[in-house]
Short mmCIF file of C-alpha atoms in Angstrom, two decimals:
data_model
loop_
_atom_site.label_atom_id
_atom_site.label_comp_id
_atom_site.label_asym_id
_atom_site.label_seq_id
_atom_site.Cartn_x
_atom_site.Cartn_y
_atom_site.Cartn_z
CA UNK A 1 59.94 2.79 -57.90
CA UNK A 2 56.65 4.20 -58.75
CA UNK A 3 53.34 2.55 -58.69
CA UNK A 4 52.99 2.61 -62.53
CA UNK A 5 56.31 1.00 -62.58
CA UNK A 6 55.40 -1.61 -60.23
CA UNK A 7 52.15 -2.68 -61.98
CA UNK A 8 51.38 -3.67 -65.42
CA UNK A 9 48.91 -2.63 -67.81
CA UNK A 10 45.23 -3.61 -67.24
CA UNK A 11 44.30 -6.75 -68.32
CA UNK A 12 47.58 -8.49 -68.40
CA UNK A 13 47.00 -11.60 -65.98
CA UNK A 14 47.64 -13.73 -69.13
CA UNK A 15 50.77 -11.72 -70.09
CA UNK A 16 51.72 -12.67 -66.57
CA UNK A 17 51.11 -16.34 -66.99
CA UNK A 18 52.66 -16.76 -70.54
CA UNK A 19 55.57 -14.13 -69.56
CA UNK A 20 55.20 -11.38 -71.57
CA UNK A 21 55.99 -7.79 -71.19
CA UNK A 22 53.25 -5.62 -69.43
CA UNK A 23 52.73 -8.26 -67.04
CA UNK A 24 50.51 -8.01 -64.12
CA UNK A 25 51.89 -8.23 -60.24
CA UNK A 26 51.13 -11.96 -59.23
CA UNK A 27 51.31 -13.51 -55.87
CA UNK A 28 50.66 -17.07 -56.32
CA UNK A 29 54.75 -18.67 -56.05
CA UNK A 30 53.72 -21.55 -59.22
CA UNK A 31 52.58 -18.76 -61.50
CA UNK A 32 55.52 -16.91 -60.76
CA UNK A 33 57.87 -19.99 -61.29
CA UNK A 34 55.49 -20.20 -64.65
CA UNK A 35 56.18 -16.78 -65.58
CA UNK A 36 60.20 -17.27 -65.18
CA UNK A 37 59.94 -20.06 -67.86
CA UNK A 38 57.67 -18.12 -70.25
CA UNK A 39 55.75 -20.16 -71.68
CA UNK A 40 55.14 -18.04 -75.07
CA UNK A 41 58.73 -19.13 -75.80
CA UNK A 42 58.06 -22.73 -75.95
CA UNK A 43 56.60 -22.96 -78.89
CA UNK A 44 59.56 -22.27 -81.41
CA UNK A 45 61.16 -25.16 -79.87
CA UNK A 46 58.36 -27.59 -80.03
CA UNK A 47 57.95 -26.54 -83.79
CA UNK A 48 61.47 -27.69 -84.06
CA UNK A 49 61.10 -31.19 -82.68
CA UNK A 50 58.10 -31.42 -84.98
CA UNK A 51 60.31 -30.13 -87.93
CA UNK A 52 63.22 -32.81 -87.13
CA UNK A 53 60.93 -35.45 -87.17
CA UNK A 54 59.66 -34.83 -90.46
CA UNK A 55 63.47 -34.25 -92.11
CA UNK A 56 64.38 -37.84 -90.48
CA UNK A 57 62.21 -39.43 -92.49
CA UNK A 58 61.60 -42.26 -90.15
CA UNK A 59 58.36 -40.95 -88.04
CA UNK A 60 55.61 -43.28 -88.09
CA UNK A 61 51.84 -42.31 -86.99
CA UNK A 62 51.59 -44.49 -84.40
CA UNK A 63 50.80 -44.31 -80.30
CA UNK A 64 54.58 -44.97 -79.83
CA UNK A 65 56.29 -42.81 -82.38
CA UNK A 66 53.61 -39.51 -81.02
CA UNK A 67 54.66 -40.34 -77.83
CA UNK A 68 58.10 -40.18 -77.99
CA UNK A 69 57.54 -37.25 -80.28
CA UNK A 70 55.72 -35.56 -76.98
CA UNK A 71 58.55 -36.42 -74.58
CA UNK A 72 60.78 -34.29 -76.53
CA UNK A 73 58.39 -31.76 -77.11
CA UNK A 74 58.64 -31.52 -73.16
CA UNK A 75 62.08 -31.72 -73.18
CA UNK A 76 63.26 -28.79 -75.48
CA UNK A 77 59.94 -26.61 -74.54
CA UNK A 78 59.04 -26.48 -70.70
CA UNK A 79 62.12 -28.33 -69.69
CA UNK A 80 65.04 -26.95 -71.08
CA UNK A 81 63.62 -23.69 -72.87
CA UNK A 82 62.29 -23.17 -69.08
CA UNK A 83 65.96 -23.66 -67.71
CA UNK A 84 66.80 -21.22 -70.42
CA UNK A 85 64.61 -18.37 -70.14
CA UNK A 86 65.00 -18.66 -65.94
CA UNK A 87 68.66 -18.56 -66.26
CA UNK A 88 68.41 -15.49 -68.37
CA UNK A 89 66.22 -13.74 -65.97
CA UNK A 90 68.57 -14.65 -62.83
CA UNK A 91 71.65 -12.80 -65.02
CA UNK A 92 69.00 -9.87 -66.60
CA UNK A 93 67.71 -8.75 -63.21
CA UNK A 94 69.19 -5.56 -63.33
CA UNK A 95 68.37 -4.36 -66.65
CA UNK A 96 64.50 -6.01 -65.85
CA UNK A 97 64.93 -3.88 -63.25
CA UNK A 98 64.93 -0.93 -65.74
CA UNK A 99 62.84 -2.09 -68.46
CA UNK A 100 60.23 -4.77 -66.46
CA UNK A 101 60.41 -3.89 -63.07
CA UNK A 102 57.24 -5.82 -62.33
CA UNK A 103 59.04 -8.89 -63.83
CA UNK A 104 59.33 -11.54 -60.53
CA UNK A 105 63.12 -11.26 -59.93
CA UNK A 106 63.73 -7.15 -59.63
CA UNK A 107 60.27 -6.92 -58.27
CA UNK A 108 61.03 -9.25 -55.01
CA UNK A 109 57.90 -11.63 -55.79
CA UNK A 110 60.42 -14.41 -55.61
CA UNK A 111 63.74 -15.23 -53.78
CA UNK A 112 67.14 -15.45 -55.41
CA UNK A 113 67.32 -19.27 -53.51
CA UNK A 114 64.14 -19.75 -55.33
CA UNK A 115 65.39 -18.96 -58.42
CA UNK A 116 68.95 -20.98 -58.23
CA UNK A 117 66.79 -24.07 -57.03
CA UNK A 118 64.24 -24.02 -59.89
CA UNK A 119 67.15 -23.25 -62.66
CA UNK A 120 68.94 -26.74 -61.13
CA UNK A 121 66.02 -28.84 -61.18
CA UNK A 122 64.95 -27.83 -64.54
CA UNK A 123 68.93 -28.50 -65.91
CA UNK A 124 69.18 -31.98 -64.16
CA UNK A 125 65.86 -32.76 -65.14
CA UNK A 126 66.27 -32.06 -68.68
CA UNK A 127 69.48 -34.39 -68.16
CA UNK A 128 67.35 -37.51 -67.28
CA UNK A 129 64.88 -36.94 -69.35
CA UNK A 130 67.14 -37.10 -72.72
CA UNK A 131 69.21 -39.73 -71.19
CA UNK A 132 65.53 -41.75 -71.22
CA UNK A 133 64.97 -40.67 -74.91
CA UNK A 134 68.15 -42.17 -75.75
CA UNK A 135 67.66 -45.13 -74.36
CA UNK A 136 64.20 -45.45 -75.40
CA UNK A 137 65.31 -44.84 -78.84
CA UNK A 138 68.34 -47.65 -78.45
CA UNK A 139 70.66 -44.92 -79.26
CA UNK A 140 74.51 -46.46 -78.96
CA UNK A 141 75.71 -42.90 -78.84
CA UNK A 142 73.74 -40.16 -76.38
CA UNK A 143 72.91 -37.84 -79.13
CA UNK A 144 69.90 -36.71 -77.30
CA UNK A 145 71.84 -35.97 -74.20
CA UNK A 146 74.95 -34.72 -76.34
CA UNK A 147 72.01 -31.85 -78.07
CA UNK A 148 71.21 -31.34 -74.56
CA UNK A 149 74.22 -30.36 -73.01
CA UNK A 150 75.62 -28.07 -75.96
CA UNK A 151 72.03 -26.44 -75.48
CA UNK A 152 72.52 -25.89 -71.85
CA UNK A 153 76.02 -24.51 -72.60
CA UNK A 154 75.07 -22.09 -75.06
CA UNK A 155 72.18 -21.13 -72.70
CA UNK A 156 74.66 -20.68 -70.16
CA UNK A 157 77.63 -18.63 -72.38
CA UNK A 158 74.56 -16.81 -73.80
CA UNK A 159 73.19 -15.47 -69.92
CA UNK A 160 76.46 -15.32 -67.95
CA UNK A 161 79.38 -13.48 -67.55
CA UNK A 162 82.12 -13.58 -68.79
CA UNK A 163 80.93 -14.22 -72.24
CA UNK A 164 77.40 -13.06 -72.14
CA UNK A 165 76.88 -13.32 -75.87
CA UNK A 166 73.66 -11.38 -75.33
CA UNK A 167 76.10 -8.56 -75.39
CA UNK A 168 77.06 -8.55 -78.68
CA UNK A 169 74.10 -8.44 -81.01
CA UNK A 170 75.13 -10.61 -83.85
CA UNK A 171 76.86 -13.25 -81.44
CA UNK A 172 73.87 -13.44 -79.10
CA UNK A 173 71.08 -13.12 -81.81
CA UNK A 174 72.66 -16.13 -83.57
CA UNK A 175 73.13 -18.14 -80.37
CA UNK A 176 69.61 -17.36 -79.69
CA UNK A 177 68.54 -18.49 -83.30
CA UNK A 178 70.56 -21.34 -83.23
CA UNK A 179 69.11 -22.42 -80.21
CA UNK A 180 65.74 -22.13 -81.74
CA UNK A 181 65.71 -24.00 -84.48
CA UNK A 182 68.90 -26.30 -84.92
CA UNK A 183 68.69 -27.86 -81.30
CA UNK A 184 65.29 -29.02 -81.10
CA UNK A 185 65.04 -30.15 -85.30
CA UNK A 186 68.40 -32.05 -84.95
CA UNK A 187 67.21 -33.46 -81.34
CA UNK A 188 63.67 -34.41 -83.35
CA UNK A 189 65.78 -35.56 -86.29
CA UNK A 190 67.82 -37.77 -84.42
CA UNK A 191 64.86 -39.49 -82.39
CA UNK A 192 63.46 -40.67 -85.18
CA UNK A 193 66.47 -41.33 -88.06
CA UNK A 194 70.23 -40.73 -88.13
CA UNK A 195 71.52 -37.44 -87.63
CA UNK A 196 73.97 -35.85 -90.22
CA UNK A 197 75.91 -33.15 -91.24
CA UNK A 198 73.71 -31.66 -93.83
CA UNK A 199 71.18 -31.62 -91.59
CA UNK A 200 73.17 -29.65 -89.20
CA UNK A 201 74.40 -27.27 -91.33
CA UNK A 202 71.12 -26.56 -93.18
CA UNK A 203 69.33 -25.83 -90.00
CA UNK A 204 72.34 -23.51 -88.88
CA UNK A 205 72.07 -21.68 -92.06
CA UNK A 206 68.29 -21.81 -91.06
CA UNK A 207 69.10 -20.23 -88.25
CA UNK A 208 70.33 -17.11 -89.84
CA UNK A 209 66.89 -16.42 -90.02
CA UNK A 210 66.18 -17.59 -86.53
CA UNK A 211 69.04 -14.16 -86.05
CA UNK A 212 66.14 -12.09 -87.48
CA UNK A 213 63.39 -13.72 -85.05
CA UNK A 214 65.56 -12.85 -82.10
CA UNK A 215 66.19 -9.40 -82.80
CA UNK A 216 62.40 -8.52 -82.60
CA UNK A 217 63.25 -9.38 -78.63
CA UNK A 218 65.47 -6.57 -78.67
CA UNK A 219 63.44 -3.58 -79.37
CA UNK A 220 61.76 -3.93 -76.06
CA UNK A 221 64.65 -3.35 -74.05
CA UNK A 222 66.40 -0.57 -75.87
CA UNK A 223 66.13 1.77 -73.15
CA UNK A 224 68.03 -0.42 -70.91
CA UNK A 225 70.65 -1.97 -72.62
CA UNK A 226 71.32 1.36 -74.26
CA UNK A 227 72.07 2.56 -70.22
CA UNK A 228 74.00 -0.96 -69.46
CA UNK A 229 75.93 -0.84 -72.42
CA UNK A 230 74.57 -3.52 -74.05
CA UNK A 231 75.40 -4.00 -77.74
CA UNK A 232 72.44 -5.33 -78.74
CA UNK A 233 71.51 -4.43 -82.76
CA UNK A 234 68.92 -1.62 -81.81
CA UNK A 235 71.01 -0.12 -79.67
CA UNK A 236 74.01 -0.36 -82.43
CA UNK A 237 72.29 0.82 -85.51
CA UNK A 238 69.16 2.67 -84.26
CA UNK A 239 65.55 1.57 -84.49
CA UNK A 240 64.78 1.75 -88.24
CA UNK A 241 67.81 0.13 -89.64
CA UNK A 242 67.71 -2.77 -87.31
CA UNK A 243 64.45 -3.11 -88.58
CA UNK A 244 65.26 -3.61 -91.78
CA UNK A 245 68.42 -6.49 -90.84
CA UNK A 246 65.51 -7.94 -88.91
CA UNK A 247 63.17 -8.77 -91.84
CA UNK A 248 65.73 -9.17 -94.58
CA UNK A 249 67.86 -11.99 -92.51
CA UNK A 250 64.34 -13.72 -92.29
CA UNK A 251 63.39 -13.18 -95.93
CA UNK A 252 66.54 -13.67 -97.55
CA UNK A 253 67.70 -17.09 -95.42
CA UNK A 254 63.97 -18.69 -95.96
CA UNK A 255 64.54 -17.98 -99.85
CA UNK A 256 68.14 -19.45 -99.65
CA UNK A 257 66.77 -22.67 -97.76
CA UNK A 258 64.11 -22.82 -100.80
CA UNK A 259 67.11 -22.88 -103.30
CA UNK A 260 68.82 -25.47 -101.53
CA UNK A 261 65.42 -27.27 -102.00
CA UNK A 262 65.61 -26.86 -105.86
CA UNK A 263 68.91 -27.61 -105.74
CA UNK A 264 68.06 -30.99 -104.28
CA UNK A 265 65.29 -31.66 -106.78
CA UNK A 266 62.10 -30.87 -104.49
CA UNK A 267 60.95 -28.17 -106.54
CA UNK A 268 57.02 -28.41 -105.24
CA UNK A 269 58.16 -27.70 -101.43
CA UNK A 270 60.83 -24.81 -102.60
CA UNK A 271 57.56 -23.14 -104.25
CA UNK A 272 55.56 -23.83 -101.41
CA UNK A 273 58.53 -22.23 -99.34
CA UNK A 274 58.55 -19.02 -101.85
CA UNK A 275 55.14 -18.68 -101.46
CA UNK A 276 54.72 -18.23 -97.64
CA UNK A 277 57.50 -15.36 -98.15
CA UNK A 278 55.22 -13.08 -99.97
CA UNK A 279 52.64 -12.56 -96.93
CA UNK A 280 55.59 -12.80 -94.81
CA UNK A 281 56.90 -9.82 -96.67
CA UNK A 282 53.42 -8.30 -96.53
CA UNK A 283 52.67 -7.91 -92.69
CA UNK A 284 56.49 -6.96 -92.55
CA UNK A 285 55.90 -3.42 -94.44
CA UNK A 286 52.24 -3.43 -92.56
CA UNK A 287 53.97 -3.82 -88.98
CA UNK A 288 57.10 -3.93 -88.31
CA UNK A 289 58.87 -1.45 -90.71
CA UNK A 290 56.59 1.29 -89.72
CA UNK A 291 57.12 1.15 -86.03
CA UNK A 292 58.93 -1.93 -84.58
CA UNK A 293 58.44 -0.72 -80.87
CA UNK A 294 54.58 -0.46 -81.23
CA UNK A 295 53.74 -3.72 -83.49
CA UNK A 296 56.24 -5.93 -82.40
CA UNK A 297 53.46 -8.55 -81.19
CA UNK A 298 51.17 -7.78 -84.08
CA UNK A 299 54.57 -8.80 -86.21
CA UNK A 300 55.01 -11.95 -84.36
CA UNK A 301 51.75 -12.89 -84.65
CA UNK A 302 50.99 -12.17 -88.23
CA UNK A 303 54.10 -12.80 -90.10
CA UNK A 304 56.14 -15.18 -88.14
CA UNK A 305 53.68 -18.41 -89.09
CA UNK A 306 54.66 -17.99 -92.14
CA UNK A 307 58.34 -18.68 -91.06
CA UNK A 308 57.44 -21.67 -88.88
CA UNK A 309 55.07 -23.31 -91.44
CA UNK A 310 57.73 -22.79 -94.17
CA UNK A 311 60.34 -25.01 -91.47
CA UNK A 312 57.98 -27.79 -91.58
CA UNK A 313 57.94 -27.94 -95.65
CA UNK A 314 61.40 -27.97 -95.35
CA UNK A 315 61.59 -30.78 -92.82
CA UNK A 316 59.16 -32.67 -95.01
CA UNK A 317 61.08 -32.24 -98.45
CA UNK A 318 64.25 -33.19 -96.37
CA UNK A 319 62.05 -36.27 -95.69
CA UNK A 320 61.09 -37.26 -98.88
CA UNK A 321 64.56 -36.58 -100.16
CA UNK A 322 67.61 -38.87 -100.49
CA UNK A 323 69.69 -37.29 -97.82
CA UNK A 324 68.49 -38.44 -94.82
#
């Protein structure tokens, strides 16, 4: 391994801490553990809890509900997403040795037993926090625990053999999209209301837009995926076609949710959601479609806020409807 592979670009300490590509070498064990948990990936899960609380129609602005929501965000973001990302890094150590050799496991900055311990602590810590939230909310059926168990199972089959869903571009990315949208949304909804099949199916539909988000992450590892025979969409269809698949999935299914809001007579919210697609398409054309390998970070920073704001709009619309 060359010196260039071992070290990351200058000024990349923040990337190291957040768990982003282009990280610098690190020796502090706690910063290394944090990098494995990839804090940058917690944000969509935390936001999903907010959307679920909005769609429940039962969230009340007060100290207790705010504390409940914060605890659920802690469960969905740092703990369960941290578990998922650490597990993924453990099973991706061979491909990371090709794509990102400076990451903690392939670089040898942290030992395999330490990684396994972190996975187990986060997993069982998540189960404990889920049980606490169910008790706090007075659930007769442990719905938060069920969502947490389902999420941990999806995380395992996504990363680990023999299924390793991430080897299949469609199944893997949809599993990731559902984990980013459906699971935290359902958790936030169940925390403040009664989870129903309308919410489950609608968020599963919305997760097809999340599939488009998940594809973005495949472009940075196309070289290693190809070498190891992983069937990511950029490997199967090429970079240009996959970029189009990515943006169309996001725009079409977001518009589909807007159409559903019109169907349930939430016309104002539907209009706002449709308006969010316009700047989203603009940034897709400016950055991602022109060079998805170079502009993936710019694209995520500029276009994806309109998708996540649209999710909140949809949540508020559902909370104001008669469906919850």
